[in-house]
Amino acid sequence: MSTVLPDAAPANWVDRHAPAPLRPWLKLGRFDRPTGIWLLMLPGWQGIALADAGMGRAPDPWLLLMFFVGATLMRSAGCAYNDIVDRDIDAKVARTAGRPIPSGQISVRAAWSFVVGCSLASLLILLCLDVWALFLGLASLVLVAAYPFMKRITWWPQAWLGLTFNWGALLGFAAAANGGFPIRYWLGDSYTFFAPGWGPFSGAPGLPAILLYAAGVFWTLGYDTIYAVQDLEDDALAGVKSSARRLGSAAPRAVFGFYVVSITLVLAAGWYGHLGVLFWPFAGLYALSLLRQPQRLKLDNPAGALKLFKSNALSGLLLFLAIVEGFWHGTI
C-alpha cells in the first residue's frame, strides 16, 4: 500500500488524485515532492537568462520549457537511481523506509527500467541543443552516477550534490548563448562571456557563467545541509555521513557562511555579466531570502528544517527574476 511519505506534503497531488497503481512510480520519481524539480531546474533557467541578458534579449520561453521538462525527467531518473543504490540504507531510516523500493512496492529491476526510460527521454531533449550543451549534459552523468556513494566516503555529500544540481547553470548558458548552434556571438569587435580559441567549441561558458555555477554550489551546500538536519539521528545509527552531522551545533553558522559566499558570487556574476540596475534589488531579495534561514534553523526541529529547505525554491526563482530584470534596464 502506498502511504504519504514523511517529507511529502500530506495533501500532495499524488496521494490525493493519482490512480493507486501509479502512485509508487510517481513517488519513485519524487513527483509528490516537487521542490527538487525547482531546485534542479532553476540553475538552468538562471544560466539561460544570464546568457540572453548579455546579448540583449529576454529568455526564450521554449528553451525554458525544454529545461523544465529535462529537469523533471532527470530528477526522476536521479532519484530512482539514488534509491536503487541506497535501498539498504533507506530501509534503516524512518523518513525513507516507506519509499517504493525499500518498502517492496517496486522491484530493483523495474526501477532500473524507470531510470533508463527517463534518461532516454532526457537525451532526446539534449540532442535538440548545441554541441557544448550536449557535451556538458553528457558530462553531468559522471556527477550523477557518483552522488549516491558520496555519503559513504565523505562528510560532505551535500557539496557533491551542489556540483551536480547546479551543472544546469553551465548547460543552460551554453544552450542559450549558442542559440542551438556552436557559433560565436560578437558584440562589436569582441565577443562576450565565451572562452575564445576553441575551434568548433568556441561557445564555452565563461567567467559570469562559472561564477553563477559556483554560487549555486554554495547555495546547495547550504540548503541541503538544512535538509540533512531531518535525518541526524537516523543517519548516525545507519553510519551515513552528512554535512549536518559533521557540523553538529555549528550547522546554522556554517549555513550562514555558505550563503554569504553564494551571495558574493552571485553579485560577482552580475557585475562581470554587466547586468542592468534592476538586477541589484532583486539580488538583494535573493540574499535576504537566504540569510533568514540559518537564523531559524533548529537542530531539534526536523519539520522546521524541511520548511526552510522548501523555501529555497522561491529563493532560486528570485535570482532568476533578478537576472531577467538585468536585461530589461541597460547596463551598469
C-alpha positions as CSV (number, residue, x, y, z in Angstrom):
1,M,0.0,0.0,0.0
2,S,1.3,3.5,-0.9
3,T,1.3,5.9,2.0
4,V,2.1,9.6,2.3
5,L,5.9,9.8,2.8
6,P,7.2,11.9,5.8
7,D,8.8,14.7,3.7
8,A,5.9,15.0,1.3
9,A,3.0,17.4,1.9
10,P,0.0,15.5,3.4
11,A,-2.2,17.0,0.7
12,N,0.2,16.3,-2.2
13,W,-1.4,15.7,-5.6
14,V,0.0,12.1,-6.0
15,D,-1.8,10.8,-2.8
16,R,-4.9,12.8,-3.5
17,H,-5.5,12.3,-7.2
18,A,-3.2,9.8,-8.9
19,P,-4.5,6.3,-9.6
20,A,-3.4,3.9,-7.0
21,P,-1.3,1.7,-9.4
22,L,0.7,4.8,-10.5
23,R,1.5,6.2,-7.0
24,P,4.6,4.1,-6.3
25,W,6.0,5.1,-9.7
26,L,5.3,8.8,-9.2
27,K,6.8,8.6,-5.7
28,L,9.9,6.8,-7.1
29,G,10.4,9.9,-9.3
30,R,9.5,12.2,-6.3
31,F,6.5,13.8,-8.1
32,D,4.9,14.0,-4.7
33,R,7.8,16.4,-3.7
34,P,8.2,18.9,-6.5
35,T,10.7,21.2,-4.6
36,G,13.5,19.1,-6.0
37,I,12.4,19.8,-9.6
38,W,12.5,23.5,-9.0
39,L,16.0,23.3,-7.4
40,L,17.3,21.3,-10.3
41,M,15.6,23.4,-13.0
42,L,16.3,26.9,-11.7
43,P,20.1,26.9,-12.1
44,G,19.4,26.1,-15.8
45,W,16.9,28.9,-16.1
46,Q,19.4,31.2,-14.4
47,G,22.1,30.3,-16.9
48,I,19.8,30.8,-19.8
49,A,18.8,34.2,-18.5
50,L,22.4,35.2,-17.9
51,A,23.5,34.4,-21.5
52,D,20.4,36.1,-23.0
53,A,20.8,39.2,-20.9
54,G,24.4,39.5,-22.1
55,M,23.1,39.5,-25.7
56,G,20.3,42.0,-25.0
57,R,17.3,39.7,-25.2
58,A,14.8,38.0,-23.0
59,P,15.0,34.3,-22.2
60,D,13.5,32.0,-24.9
61,P,10.3,30.5,-23.5
62,W,10.7,27.3,-25.5
63,L,14.2,26.8,-24.1
64,L,12.9,27.4,-20.6
65,L,10.2,24.8,-21.2
66,M,12.7,22.3,-22.5
67,F,14.8,22.7,-19.4
68,F,11.8,22.3,-17.2
69,V,10.9,19.0,-18.9
70,G,14.5,17.9,-18.9
71,A,15.0,18.7,-15.2
72,T,11.8,16.9,-14.3
73,L,12.9,13.8,-16.2
74,M,16.5,13.8,-14.9
75,R,15.5,14.5,-11.4
76,S,13.1,11.5,-11.6
77,A,15.9,9.3,-13.0
78,G,18.4,10.5,-10.5
79,C,16.1,9.9,-7.5
80,A,15.3,6.4,-8.7
81,Y,19.0,5.6,-9.2
82,N,19.7,7.0,-5.8
83,D,17.0,4.8,-4.3
84,I,18.4,1.7,-6.0
85,V,21.9,2.4,-4.6
86,D,20.6,3.4,-1.2
87,R,17.9,0.8,-0.7
88,D,19.5,-0.9,2.2
89,I,20.3,2.4,4.0
90,D,16.8,3.8,3.3
91,A,15.3,0.8,5.0
92,K,17.0,1.8,8.2
93,V,16.0,5.5,8.1
94,A,12.5,6.4,9.3
95,R,12.0,9.1,6.7
96,T,12.9,6.9,3.8
97,A,11.8,3.4,4.8
98,G,8.4,3.9,3.1
99,R,9.9,4.7,-0.3
100,P,8.8,2.3,-3.1
101,I,12.0,0.2,-3.3
102,P,12.8,-0.4,0.4
103,S,9.1,-1.0,1.1
104,G,8.9,-3.6,-1.7
105,Q,6.4,-1.8,-3.9
106,I,8.8,-1.6,-6.8
107,S,11.5,-4.1,-7.7
108,V,15.1,-3.1,-8.4
109,R,14.8,-4.4,-12.0
110,A,11.6,-2.3,-12.6
111,A,13.3,0.7,-11.0
112,W,16.2,0.4,-13.4
113,S,13.7,0.4,-16.3
114,F,12.3,3.6,-15.0
115,V,15.8,5.1,-14.8
116,V,16.6,4.1,-18.4
117,G,13.3,5.4,-19.7
118,C,13.6,8.8,-18.1
119,S,17.2,9.1,-19.2
120,L,16.4,8.3,-22.8
121,A,13.6,10.9,-22.9
122,S,16.1,13.4,-21.5
123,L,18.6,12.6,-24.1
124,L,16.1,13.4,-26.8
125,I,15.8,16.9,-25.4
126,L,19.6,17.2,-25.1
127,L,20.0,16.3,-28.7
128,C,18.0,19.4,-29.7
129,L,20.6,21.7,-28.2
130,D,24.1,22.8,-29.4
131,V,27.4,20.9,-29.2
132,W,28.6,22.5,-26.0
133,A,25.2,21.8,-24.3
134,L,25.3,18.2,-25.4
135,F,28.9,17.8,-24.1
136,L,28.0,19.4,-20.8
137,G,24.8,17.3,-20.5
138,L,26.7,14.1,-21.0
139,A,29.5,15.1,-18.7
140,S,27.0,15.6,-15.9
141,L,26.3,11.9,-15.8
142,V,29.6,11.4,-14.0
143,L,28.5,13.6,-11.2
144,V,25.0,12.0,-11.1
145,A,26.5,8.4,-11.0
146,A,28.9,9.2,-8.2
147,Y,26.5,11.1,-5.9
148,P,24.8,8.2,-4.0
149,F,28.2,6.9,-2.9
150,M,29.4,10.2,-1.5
151,K,27.6,9.8,1.8
152,R,29.7,6.6,2.3
153,I,33.1,8.2,1.7
154,T,32.9,11.9,2.8
155,W,31.2,14.1,5.3
156,W,30.3,16.5,2.5
157,P,27.9,14.7,0.1
158,Q,26.0,18.0,0.1
159,A,28.9,19.7,-1.7
160,W,28.9,17.0,-4.4
161,L,25.1,17.5,-4.8
162,G,25.9,21.2,-5.3
163,L,28.3,20.3,-8.1
164,T,25.6,18.1,-9.6
165,F,22.4,20.1,-9.2
166,N,23.9,23.4,-10.5
167,W,25.5,21.9,-13.6
168,G,22.4,23.2,-15.4
169,A,23.7,26.8,-15.0
170,L,26.6,26.0,-17.4
171,L,24.4,23.9,-19.6
172,G,21.7,26.5,-19.8
173,F,24.2,29.3,-20.5
174,A,25.8,27.3,-23.3
175,A,22.4,26.4,-24.9
176,A,21.1,30.0,-24.8
177,A,24.5,31.6,-25.8
178,N,24.9,29.4,-28.9
179,G,21.2,29.6,-29.9
180,G,21.3,25.9,-30.8
181,F,24.5,26.1,-32.8
182,P,28.2,26.0,-31.8
183,I,29.0,29.6,-33.0
184,R,30.4,32.7,-31.6
185,Y,28.3,35.8,-30.7
186,W,30.1,39.0,-31.4
187,L,29.4,42.4,-29.9
188,G,31.3,45.0,-31.8
189,D,34.9,43.8,-32.2
190,S,34.9,41.3,-29.4
191,Y,32.6,38.5,-28.1
192,T,31.4,38.5,-24.6
193,F,31.2,35.7,-21.9
194,F,32.7,33.0,-24.1
195,A,36.0,31.2,-24.0
196,P,37.9,32.1,-27.2
197,G,40.0,29.9,-29.5
198,W,38.3,26.6,-29.0
199,G,37.6,25.9,-32.7
200,P,34.1,24.4,-33.0
201,F,33.7,24.7,-29.2
202,S,34.2,28.5,-29.1
203,G,30.9,28.9,-27.2
204,A,32.2,27.6,-23.9
205,P,30.7,29.2,-20.8
206,G,33.0,32.0,-19.5
207,L,33.5,33.8,-16.2
208,P,29.9,35.0,-15.4
209,A,28.5,31.5,-16.0
210,I,31.3,29.9,-13.9
211,L,30.6,32.4,-11.1
212,L,26.9,31.6,-11.3
213,Y,27.7,27.9,-11.1
214,A,30.0,28.4,-8.1
215,A,27.3,30.5,-6.4
216,G,24.8,27.6,-6.9
217,V,27.2,25.1,-5.4
218,F,27.4,27.0,-2.1
219,W,23.6,27.7,-2.2
220,T,23.0,23.9,-2.5
221,L,25.6,23.2,0.2
222,G,23.6,25.4,2.5
223,Y,20.1,24.2,1.8
224,D,21.0,20.5,1.6
225,T,22.7,20.8,5.0
226,I,19.4,22.2,6.3
227,Y,17.6,19.2,4.6
228,A,20.1,16.8,6.3
229,V,19.1,18.1,9.7
230,Q,15.9,15.9,9.4
231,D,18.0,12.7,9.5
232,L,20.6,13.5,12.1
233,E,19.7,10.6,14.5
234,D,18.9,8.0,11.8
235,D,22.0,8.9,9.8
236,A,24.1,8.3,12.9
237,L,22.5,4.9,13.5
238,A,22.9,3.9,9.9
239,G,26.5,5.2,9.6
240,V,25.6,7.7,6.9
241,K,27.8,10.8,6.6
242,S,26.4,14.3,6.1
243,S,27.5,17.9,6.5
244,A,24.8,18.3,9.2
245,R,26.3,15.5,11.2
246,R,29.9,16.8,10.7
247,L,29.0,20.4,11.7
248,G,26.7,19.5,14.6
249,S,25.7,22.5,16.6
250,A,27.8,24.8,14.3
251,A,25.4,23.9,11.3
252,P,23.4,27.2,11.4
253,R,26.6,29.3,11.5
254,A,28.1,27.2,8.6
255,V,24.9,27.6,6.5
256,F,25.1,31.3,7.1
257,G,28.7,31.2,5.8
258,F,27.8,29.1,2.8
259,Y,25.0,31.5,1.9
260,V,27.3,34.6,2.2
261,V,29.7,33.0,-0.3
262,S,26.9,32.2,-2.6
263,I,25.5,35.8,-2.5
264,T,29.0,37.2,-3.1
265,L,29.5,35.0,-6.1
266,V,26.0,35.9,-7.5
267,L,26.9,39.6,-7.2
268,A,30.2,39.0,-9.0
269,A,28.4,37.2,-11.8
270,G,26.0,40.1,-12.2
271,W,28.9,42.6,-12.2
272,Y,31.0,40.7,-14.7
273,G,27.9,39.9,-16.7
274,H,27.2,43.7,-17.0
275,L,23.6,43.2,-15.8
276,G,21.3,46.2,-15.5
277,V,20.5,48.2,-12.4
278,L,17.3,46.3,-11.5
279,F,19.4,43.1,-11.1
280,W,20.7,44.5,-7.8
281,P,17.4,45.0,-5.8
282,F,16.2,41.6,-6.9
283,A,19.6,40.1,-5.9
284,G,19.1,41.7,-2.6
285,L,15.8,39.9,-2.1
286,Y,17.6,36.7,-3.0
287,A,20.2,37.4,-0.3
288,L,17.5,38.2,2.3
289,S,15.6,35.0,1.5
290,L,18.8,33.0,2.2
291,L,20.1,34.8,5.3
292,R,16.9,34.4,7.2
293,Q,17.2,30.6,7.0
294,P,20.1,29.9,9.3
295,Q,18.6,32.2,12.0
296,R,15.5,30.0,12.1
297,L,17.3,26.6,11.8
298,K,16.9,24.5,14.9
299,L,18.6,21.1,15.1
300,D,15.8,19.6,17.2
301,N,13.1,20.7,14.8
302,P,13.1,18.5,11.7
303,A,9.7,19.8,10.4
304,G,11.1,23.4,10.6
305,A,14.2,22.3,8.7
306,L,12.1,20.8,5.9
307,K,10.1,24.1,5.7
308,L,13.2,26.1,5.4
309,F,14.6,23.8,2.7
310,K,11.4,24.1,0.6
311,S,11.7,27.9,0.8
312,N,14.7,27.7,-1.5
313,A,12.5,27.2,-4.5
314,L,11.4,30.8,-4.0
315,S,15.0,31.9,-3.4
316,G,16.1,30.4,-6.7
317,L,13.1,32.0,-8.5
318,L,14.1,35.4,-7.1
319,L,17.6,35.0,-8.5
320,F,16.2,34.0,-11.9
321,L,14.0,37.1,-11.9
322,A,16.9,39.3,-10.9
323,I,18.9,38.1,-13.9
324,V,16.0,38.6,-16.2
325,E,15.5,42.2,-14.8
326,G,19.2,42.8,-15.6
327,F,18.3,42.5,-19.3
328,W,15.4,45.0,-19.2
329,H,17.3,48.0,-17.9
330,G,20.5,48.6,-19.7
331,T,24.0,48.1,-18.2
332,I,26.0,49.5,-15.4
